[in-house]
Amino acid sequence: MKIIHISDTHLGYTAYNALDKDLGIKQREVDTHKAFEQAIDKIIEIDPDIVLHCGDLFDNVRPSNRTLTFALEQLLRLKSANIPVVIIAGNHSMPRTRDVGSIFRIFELFPNLYPIFKGKHETLAFKNPRSGQMDLMVHAIPHCLTKDDFEENLKKLKPDPEVKYNILMLHSAAKGIKEFSMGEFNEQVIETSYLKPEFNYIAMGHYHKYTQLSENTYYSGSTERFSFNDIGQEKGFLEIDLKTNDITFHPLKIREMIEIPSIDAFGKDAEFLMEKIEEAIGKNEIDEKIVRLTINGLSNSTYNTLNFKQIKKLTSPALHFDIKYIRDSEENSVQISTDSIGNLSAEFEKYLAKSVVEELDKKTILKMGKEYLQKAMSKNETN
Ligand SMILES: [Mn+2]
C-alpha cells in the first residue's frame, strides 16, 4: 500500500504587502494556495491508496470564504480520484473555546474525507484495494484541549497486531529536541517514548522542516516557507510505500527566499553604508524573491541619515525585502524593519525615556516592550 504524508499547508496564510496583480489579493496567500494545488496535482499522479494530512490545513481557526472554497475544491479533486483523505486538526485549527465550533465539521459531510478534530484519539480502518482486506489502521490524535488530554490520548494508543499496517498521525513538537519546537504557546509536545516501533509509520505535523525523527517517524514539513527560519529548506510532501518501506520526498516548486550576507556598520557613516547596501543588492538576484539583509552595529546618527528613499528603490524588485537594522550597543539592540510600522520600537524607547516609572526597572520594561513589539511585528511569520 502507498500512502501520502502531507502537513502544515496553512491555507489562507497572508504576509507582506505585495498583491497578486490579477486577483488583487495578497501574493503570499496565492503562493500558499498554489503550493497546495501543486501538491494535489502530484498526488493524483502518484495515485496513492490514502492521503494523511497531519494538521494546520488552514492558517487560522476561521478561514475566509475564499480559502474554504479553495480547500474543498482541491480535496474534492482527490475524492474524484477515489483517494480517501484523513485530516487531523493542528494547533492553528483549534478554537480556544467550544462555542466557536470547528470548521472541520464541514468535511464530515463529504464521503472520502475523514476529519479528526474532536480532541481525542480516533482509529479508522481502510481496505487495501488489492487484497480487499482491512489492511490499514490509522490511529490519529488531533490537537487536544489540554496537555493532560494529549498525554491521556497518547497512553491509549494501541497498534492492532491483527492488522497488516498500523499508522499513527500526530500534530506535535518532540520533547527534548528543542529544534522541533515552533515556540508556540499552545503547542503540544510528545515524549519520544510514545513513538513506538510497533507502528509501521508515524506521520507527524507541526514542525515545518522535513525531518526524520526516528526509525519510523517523520515530519513531512510544510508546503511553503512561512518564516525566514525556512531559508534553504526544500518544501514538499512524503510518499511511503508500506510494502518496501521506501520513503520519497516530493519537493514543490515555490517562491525563492534568500538571505544576503550581512553588512557590518560599526563606526561607518551613511554614505559608506549606502554604497555597501547597493553593492550587496547588486550582487544578488532579488527579482520577485523574499529577501532578508541584516545590518549590524548601526549607530543612531548613521541610521538617521540613511537615504531610505534610495533603499526603497534598490529593494523594490523583490517581492518582499526585509532589512534588519541592529544598533551598535548590544544591550540596547533595537531591530527596526523597513515596514511602515517598523519604527514602533524606537518610538517606544523614546516614550519610555520620557516617562516616569516608579518601583520598576526601566531597562526591564524596555526589554520586554521591545520583545512584545517584535513579536507583534513578525506576526506575519506563521508557524
Ligand atoms: Mn504549522
GROMACS .gro file of C-alpha atoms in nm, residues 2-349:
model
  348
    2LYS     CA    1   0.110   0.351  -0.078
    3ILE     CA    2   0.038   0.646   0.149
    4ILE     CA    3   0.100   1.019   0.116
    5HIS     CA    4   0.203   1.217   0.421
    6ILE     CA    5   0.147   1.593   0.392
    7SER     CA    6   0.115   1.861   0.658
    8ASP     CA    7   0.117   2.230   0.757
    9THR     CA    8  -0.033   2.368   0.436
   10HIS     CA    9  -0.157   2.681   0.621
   11LEU     CA   10  -0.414   2.774   0.356
   12GLY     CA   11  -0.520   3.137   0.393
   13TYR     CA   12  -0.176   3.247   0.516
   14THR     CA   13  -0.105   3.609   0.431
   15ALA     CA   14   0.206   3.819   0.477
   16TYR     CA   15   0.371   4.128   0.338
   17ASN     CA   16   0.209   4.399   0.129
   18ALA     CA   17   0.265   4.258  -0.219
   19LEU     CA   18  -0.057   4.188  -0.406
   20ASP     CA   19  -0.126   3.949  -0.691
   21LYS     CA   20  -0.196   4.186  -0.981
   22ASP     CA   21  -0.475   3.979  -1.136
   23LEU     CA   22  -0.658   3.873  -0.823
   24GLY     CA   23  -0.596   4.179  -0.608
   25ILE     CA   24  -0.525   3.965  -0.302
   26LYS     CA   25  -0.204   3.911  -0.107
   27GLN     CA   26   0.059   3.739  -0.319
   28ARG     CA   27   0.167   3.513  -0.033
   29GLU     CA   28  -0.187   3.379   0.004
   30VAL     CA   29  -0.184   3.298  -0.368
   31ASP     CA   30   0.161   3.136  -0.332
   32THR     CA   31   0.044   2.920  -0.042
   33HIS     CA   32  -0.262   2.805  -0.234
   34LYS     CA   33  -0.058   2.735  -0.546
   35ALA     CA   34   0.182   2.516  -0.346
   36PHE     CA   35  -0.113   2.311  -0.220
   37GLU     CA   36  -0.263   2.280  -0.568
   38GLN     CA   37   0.075   2.166  -0.700
   39ALA     CA   38   0.089   1.902  -0.425
   40ILE     CA   39  -0.261   1.778  -0.515
   41ASP     CA   40  -0.160   1.756  -0.884
   42LYS     CA   41   0.140   1.541  -0.793
   43ILE     CA   42  -0.059   1.326  -0.551
   44ILE     CA   43  -0.319   1.247  -0.819
   45GLU     CA   44  -0.034   1.148  -1.049
   46ILE     CA   45   0.118   0.920  -0.781
   47ASP     CA   46  -0.227   0.768  -0.714
   48PRO     CA   47  -0.176   0.654  -0.352
   49ASP     CA   48  -0.422   0.444  -0.150
   50ILE     CA   49  -0.469   0.719   0.106
   51VAL     CA   50  -0.358   1.074   0.194
   52LEU     CA   51  -0.279   1.170   0.553
   53HIS     CA   52  -0.280   1.541   0.636
   54CYS     CA   53  -0.114   1.596   0.975
   55GLY     CA   54  -0.256   1.932   1.075
   56ASP     CA   55  -0.264   2.306   1.013
   57LEU     CA   56  -0.459   2.264   0.692
   58PHE     CA   57  -0.572   2.623   0.743
   59ASP     CA   58  -0.365   2.905   0.883
   60ASN     CA   59  -0.635   3.003   1.128
   61VAL     CA   60  -0.950   2.888   1.302
   62ARG     CA   61  -1.183   3.083   1.075
   63PRO     CA   62  -1.067   3.050   0.714
   64SER     CA   63  -1.214   3.304   0.471
   65ASN     CA   64  -1.486   3.205   0.224
   66ARG     CA   65  -1.224   3.210  -0.049
   67THR     CA   66  -0.983   2.985   0.143
   68LEU     CA   67  -1.253   2.738   0.245
   69THR     CA   68  -1.388   2.710  -0.110
   70PHE     CA   69  -1.036   2.659  -0.244
   71ALA     CA   70  -0.957   2.389   0.013
   72LEU     CA   71  -1.278   2.198  -0.063
   73GLU     CA   72  -1.218   2.229  -0.436
   74GLN     CA   73  -0.873   2.071  -0.401
   75LEU     CA   74  -0.979   1.800  -0.155
   76LEU     CA   75  -1.269   1.705  -0.381
   77ARG     CA   76  -1.022   1.653  -0.666
   78LEU     CA   77  -0.877   1.373  -0.450
   79LYS     CA   78  -1.227   1.239  -0.393
   80SER     CA   79  -1.286   1.229  -0.771
   81ALA     CA   80  -0.965   1.029  -0.799
   82ASN     CA   81  -1.104   0.789  -0.533
   83ILE     CA   82  -0.832   0.875  -0.282
   84PRO     CA   83  -0.950   0.895   0.081
   85VAL     CA   84  -0.808   1.173   0.296
   86VAL     CA   85  -0.764   1.174   0.675
   87ILE     CA   86  -0.708   1.525   0.817
   88ILE     CA   87  -0.625   1.598   1.178
   89ALA     CA   88  -0.670   1.938   1.337
   90GLY     CA   89  -0.348   2.113   1.438
   91ASN     CA   90  -0.297   2.397   1.685
   92HIS     CA   91  -0.383   2.654   1.419
   93SER     CA   92  -0.725   2.494   1.371
   94MET     CA   93  -0.834   2.457   1.731
   95PRO     CA   94  -1.087   2.706   1.860
   96ARG     CA   95  -0.985   2.832   2.205
   97THR     CA   96  -1.342   2.797   2.328
   98ARG     CA   97  -1.601   2.534   2.247
   99ASP     CA   98  -1.871   2.773   2.127
  100VAL     CA   99  -1.671   2.871   1.818
  101GLY     CA  100  -1.716   2.522   1.671
  102SER     CA  101  -1.473   2.364   1.428
  103ILE     CA  102  -1.466   2.426   1.054
  104PHE     CA  103  -1.352   2.063   1.025
  105ARG     CA  104  -1.712   1.958   1.087
  106ILE     CA  105  -1.785   2.057   0.725
  107PHE     CA  106  -1.552   1.782   0.599
  108GLU     CA  107  -1.771   1.519   0.764
  109LEU     CA  108  -2.034   1.598   0.502
  110PHE     CA  109  -1.816   1.459   0.223
  111PRO     CA  110  -1.754   1.089   0.172
  112ASN     CA  111  -1.382   1.006   0.144
  113LEU     CA  112  -1.287   1.294   0.376
  114TYR     CA  113  -1.216   1.189   0.734
  115PRO     CA  114  -1.160   1.486   0.964
  116ILE     CA  115  -1.032   1.415   1.316
  117PHE     CA  116  -1.089   1.721   1.532
  118LYS     CA  117  -1.275   1.625   1.847
  119GLY     CA  118  -0.976   1.648   2.076
  120LYS     CA  119  -0.949   1.274   2.120
  121HIS     CA  120  -0.782   0.969   1.976
  122GLU     CA  121  -0.969   0.800   1.689
  123THR     CA  122  -0.896   0.498   1.474
  124LEU     CA  123  -1.006   0.433   1.118
  125ALA     CA  124  -0.971   0.111   0.920
  126PHE     CA  125  -0.916   0.114   0.545
  127LYS     CA  126  -0.937  -0.157   0.283
  128ASN     CA  127  -0.639  -0.248   0.075
  129PRO     CA  128  -0.779  -0.215  -0.279
  130ARG     CA  129  -0.555  -0.500  -0.396
  131SER     CA  130  -0.628  -0.761  -0.129
  132GLY     CA  131  -0.977  -0.635  -0.039
  133GLN     CA  132  -0.873  -0.680   0.328
  134MET     CA  133  -0.889  -0.418   0.602
  135ASP     CA  134  -0.512  -0.391   0.597
  136LEU     CA  135  -0.464  -0.036   0.717
  137MET     CA  136  -0.543   0.100   1.061
  138VAL     CA  137  -0.496   0.475   1.103
  139HIS     CA  138  -0.458   0.594   1.464
  140ALA     CA  139  -0.489   0.968   1.492
  141ILE     CA  140  -0.468   1.226   1.769
  142PRO     CA  141  -0.571   1.581   1.678
  143HIS     CA  142  -0.471   1.886   1.880
  144CYS     CA  143  -0.618   1.837   2.228
  145LEU     CA  144  -0.767   2.099   2.458
  146THR     CA  145  -0.506   2.047   2.731
  147LYS     CA  146  -0.163   1.890   2.769
  148ASP     CA  147  -0.309   1.629   3.005
  149ASP     CA  148  -0.568   1.536   2.744
  150PHE     CA  149  -0.293   1.487   2.490
  151GLU     CA  150  -0.097   1.269   2.733
  152GLU     CA  151  -0.408   1.060   2.814
  153ASN     CA  152  -0.472   1.004   2.446
  154LEU     CA  153  -0.111   0.905   2.382
  155LYS     CA  154  -0.138   0.643   2.657
  156LYS     CA  155  -0.441   0.489   2.485
  157LEU     CA  156  -0.254   0.424   2.162
  158LYS     CA  157  -0.252   0.056   2.078
  159PRO     CA  158  -0.129  -0.076   1.746
  160ASP     CA  159  -0.356  -0.364   1.638
  161PRO     CA  160  -0.140  -0.676   1.587
  162GLU     CA  161  -0.412  -0.832   1.367
  163VAL     CA  162  -0.382  -0.554   1.111
  164LYS     CA  163  -0.109  -0.555   0.850
  165TYR     CA  164  -0.022  -0.184   0.872
  166ASN     CA  165  -0.064   0.042   1.174
  167ILE     CA  166  -0.008   0.411   1.108
  168LEU     CA  167  -0.006   0.691   1.365
  169MET     CA  168  -0.084   1.057   1.290
  170LEU     CA  169   0.012   1.338   1.529
  171HIS     CA  170   0.048   1.715   1.534
  172SER     CA  171   0.311   1.789   1.794
  173ALA     CA  172   0.658   1.909   1.884
  174ALA     CA  173   0.904   1.645   2.008
  175LYS     CA  174   1.034   1.659   2.364
  176GLY     CA  175   1.397   1.706   2.442
  177ILE     CA  176   1.467   1.822   2.093
  178LYS     CA  177   1.449   2.197   2.106
  179GLU     CA  178   1.483   2.223   1.735
  180PHE     CA  179   1.149   2.050   1.685
  181SER     CA  180   0.952   2.315   1.863
  182MET     CA  181   0.787   2.605   1.684
  183GLY     CA  182   0.792   2.800   2.011
  184GLU     CA  183   0.416   2.847   2.006
  185PHE     CA  184   0.235   2.888   2.335
  186ASN     CA  185  -0.031   2.627   2.263
  187GLU     CA  186   0.186   2.361   2.101
  188GLN     CA  187   0.176   2.009   2.237
  189VAL     CA  188   0.492   1.814   2.298
  190ILE     CA  189   0.545   1.439   2.271
  191GLU     CA  190   0.788   1.225   2.469
  192THR     CA  191   0.984   1.025   2.216
  193SER     CA  192   0.898   0.706   2.410
  194TYR     CA  193   0.550   0.724   2.257
  195LEU     CA  194   0.697   0.686   1.910
  196LYS     CA  195   0.653   0.310   1.924
  197PRO     CA  196   0.832   0.084   1.678
  198GLU     CA  197   0.511  -0.125   1.653
  199PHE     CA  198   0.373   0.138   1.421
  200ASN     CA  199   0.474   0.082   1.062
  201TYR     CA  200   0.491   0.456   1.015
  202ILE     CA  201   0.436   0.764   1.230
  203ALA     CA  202   0.330   1.074   1.037
  204MET     CA  203   0.397   1.398   1.221
  205GLY     CA  204   0.288   1.754   1.162
  206HIS     CA  205   0.375   2.087   1.331
  207TYR     CA  206   0.749   2.122   1.273
  208HIS     CA  207   0.790   2.288   0.934
  209LYS     CA  208   1.117   2.129   0.824
  210TYR     CA  209   1.113   1.790   0.654
  211THR     CA  210   1.291   1.567   0.908
  212GLN     CA  211   1.329   1.205   1.008
  213LEU     CA  212   1.269   1.192   1.383
  214SER     CA  213   1.322   0.820   1.449
  215GLU     CA  214   1.342   0.495   1.256
  216ASN     CA  215   0.970   0.505   1.165
  217THR     CA  216   0.880   0.870   1.237
  218TYR     CA  217   0.888   1.166   1.001
  219TYR     CA  218   0.787   1.528   0.981
  220SER     CA  219   0.689   1.594   0.619
  221GLY     CA  220   0.740   1.966   0.684
  222SER     CA  221   0.524   2.246   0.547
  223THR     CA  222   0.436   2.301   0.181
  224GLU     CA  223   0.556   2.664   0.174
  225ARG     CA  224   0.813   2.877   0.359
  226PHE     CA  225   0.634   3.073   0.627
  227SER     CA  226   0.927   3.240   0.801
  228PHE     CA  227   1.290   3.335   0.747
  229ASN     CA  228   1.379   3.030   0.957
  230ASP     CA  229   1.280   2.830   0.649
  231ILE     CA  230   1.556   2.975   0.428
  232GLY     CA  231   1.737   2.699   0.243
  233GLN     CA  232   1.473   2.436   0.317
  234GLU     CA  233   1.301   2.239   0.045
  235LYS     CA  234   0.927   2.209   0.092
  236GLY     CA  235   0.706   1.922  -0.017
  237PHE     CA  236   0.541   1.601   0.100
  238LEU     CA  237   0.627   1.233   0.151
  239GLU     CA  238   0.529   0.918  -0.030
  240ILE     CA  239   0.558   0.597   0.172
  241ASP     CA  240   0.548   0.251   0.024
  242LEU     CA  241   0.447   0.034   0.321
  243LYS     CA  242   0.545  -0.287   0.147
  244THR     CA  243   0.902  -0.191   0.067
  245ASN     CA  244   0.943   0.083   0.334
  246ASP     CA  245   1.064   0.317   0.062
  247ILE     CA  246   1.018   0.681   0.154
  248THR     CA  247   1.029   0.950  -0.115
  249PHE     CA  248   1.028   1.325  -0.059
  250HIS     CA  249   0.849   1.514  -0.336
  251PRO     CA  250   0.970   1.875  -0.345
  252LEU     CA  251   0.742   2.156  -0.464
  253LYS     CA  252   0.841   2.449  -0.682
  254ILE     CA  253   0.782   2.757  -0.469
  255ARG     CA  254   0.893   3.121  -0.447
  256GLU     CA  255   1.257   3.169  -0.351
  257MET     CA  256   1.358   3.307  -0.014
  258ILE     CA  257   1.718   3.427   0.027
  259GLU     CA  258   1.944   3.586   0.284
  260ILE     CA  259   2.204   3.835   0.164
  261PRO     CA  260   2.531   3.823   0.368
  262SER     CA  261   2.507   4.078   0.649
  263ILE     CA  262   2.678   4.418   0.642
  264ASP     CA  263   2.899   4.543   0.923
  265ALA     CA  264   2.824   4.907   1.010
  266PHE     CA  265   3.044   4.957   1.318
  267GLY     CA  266   3.189   5.307   1.303
  268LYS     CA  267   3.076   5.362   0.946
  269ASP     CA  268   2.885   5.661   0.809
  270ALA     CA  269   2.571   5.664   0.599
  271GLU     CA  270   2.747   5.728   0.271
  272PHE     CA  271   2.971   5.426   0.314
  273LEU     CA  272   2.673   5.213   0.415
  274MET     CA  273   2.462   5.319   0.118
  275GLU     CA  274   2.743   5.206  -0.110
  276LYS     CA  275   2.766   4.875   0.071
  277ILE     CA  276   2.390   4.821   0.055
  278GLU     CA  277   2.382   4.897  -0.316
  279GLU     CA  278   2.674   4.663  -0.376
  280ALA     CA  279   2.517   4.382  -0.172
  281ILE     CA  280   2.186   4.409  -0.355
  282GLY     CA  281   2.359   4.434  -0.693
  283LYS     CA  282   2.545   4.109  -0.632
  284ASN     CA  283   2.225   3.914  -0.571
  285GLU     CA  284   1.935   3.826  -0.797
  286ILE     CA  285   1.639   3.955  -0.594
  287ASP     CA  286   1.361   3.982  -0.853
  288GLU     CA  287   1.028   3.856  -0.714
  289LYS     CA  288   1.207   3.686  -0.423
  290ILE     CA  289   1.163   3.717  -0.049
  291VAL     CA  290   1.489   3.866   0.074
  292ARG     CA  291   1.650   3.949   0.405
  293LEU     CA  292   1.954   4.162   0.478
  294THR     CA  293   2.093   4.236   0.825
  295ILE     CA  294   2.297   4.546   0.903
  296ASN     CA  295   2.491   4.510   1.228
  297GLY     CA  296   2.624   4.769   1.467
  298LEU     CA  297   2.441   5.072   1.338
  299SER     CA  298   2.474   5.397   1.533
  300ASN     CA  299   2.173   5.624   1.578
  301SER     CA  300   2.328   5.904   1.376
  302THR     CA  301   2.409   5.678   1.083
  303TYR     CA  302   2.061   5.529   1.091
  304ASN     CA  303   1.901   5.873   1.089
  305THR     CA  304   2.100   5.987   0.787
  306LEU     CA  305   2.041   5.680   0.566
  307ASN     CA  306   1.876   5.752   0.232
  308PHE     CA  307   1.559   5.546   0.282
  309LYS     CA  308   1.408   5.658  -0.048
  310GLN     CA  309   1.707   5.518  -0.233
  311ILE     CA  310   1.697   5.196  -0.027
  312LYS     CA  311   1.331   5.154  -0.116
  313LYS     CA  312   1.413   5.194  -0.484
  314LEU     CA  313   1.700   4.943  -0.468
  315THR     CA  314   1.492   4.682  -0.290
  316SER     CA  315   1.172   4.724  -0.491
  317PRO     CA  316   1.233   4.441  -0.745
  318ALA     CA  317   1.198   4.190  -0.458
  319LEU     CA  318   0.852   4.064  -0.364
  320HIS     CA  319   0.943   4.149  -0.006
  321PHE     CA  320   1.270   4.290   0.117
  322ASP     CA  321   1.333   4.287   0.489
  323ILE     CA  322   1.622   4.495   0.621
  324LYS     CA  323   1.707   4.425   0.981
  325TYR     CA  324   1.890   4.719   1.135
  326ILE     CA  325   2.070   4.620   1.455
  327ARG     CA  326   2.202   4.907   1.672
  328ASP     CA  327   2.562   4.903   1.789
  329SER     CA  328   2.510   4.878   2.165
  330GLU     CA  329   2.415   4.518   2.222
  331GLU     CA  330   2.223   4.588   2.537
  332ASN     CA  331   2.001   4.832   2.356
  333SER     CA  332   1.978   4.636   2.036
  334VAL     CA  333   1.675   4.759   1.852
  335GLN     CA  334   1.551   4.583   1.548
  336ILE     CA  335   1.379   4.805   1.302
  337SER     CA  336   1.209   4.670   0.998
  338THR     CA  337   1.163   4.871   0.680
  339ASP     CA  338   0.787   4.830   0.702
  340SER     CA  339   0.586   5.138   0.792
  341ILE     CA  340   0.523   5.024   1.149
  342GLY     CA  341   0.892   4.944   1.184
  343ASN     CA  342   0.971   5.245   1.395
  344LEU     CA  343   0.738   5.143   1.677
  345SER     CA  344   1.026   5.000   1.874
  346ALA     CA  345   1.225   5.322   1.855
  347GLU     CA  346   0.914   5.524   1.936
  348PHE     CA  347   0.855   5.311   2.241
  349GLU     CA  348   1.212   5.365   2.356
   0.00000   0.00000   0.00000
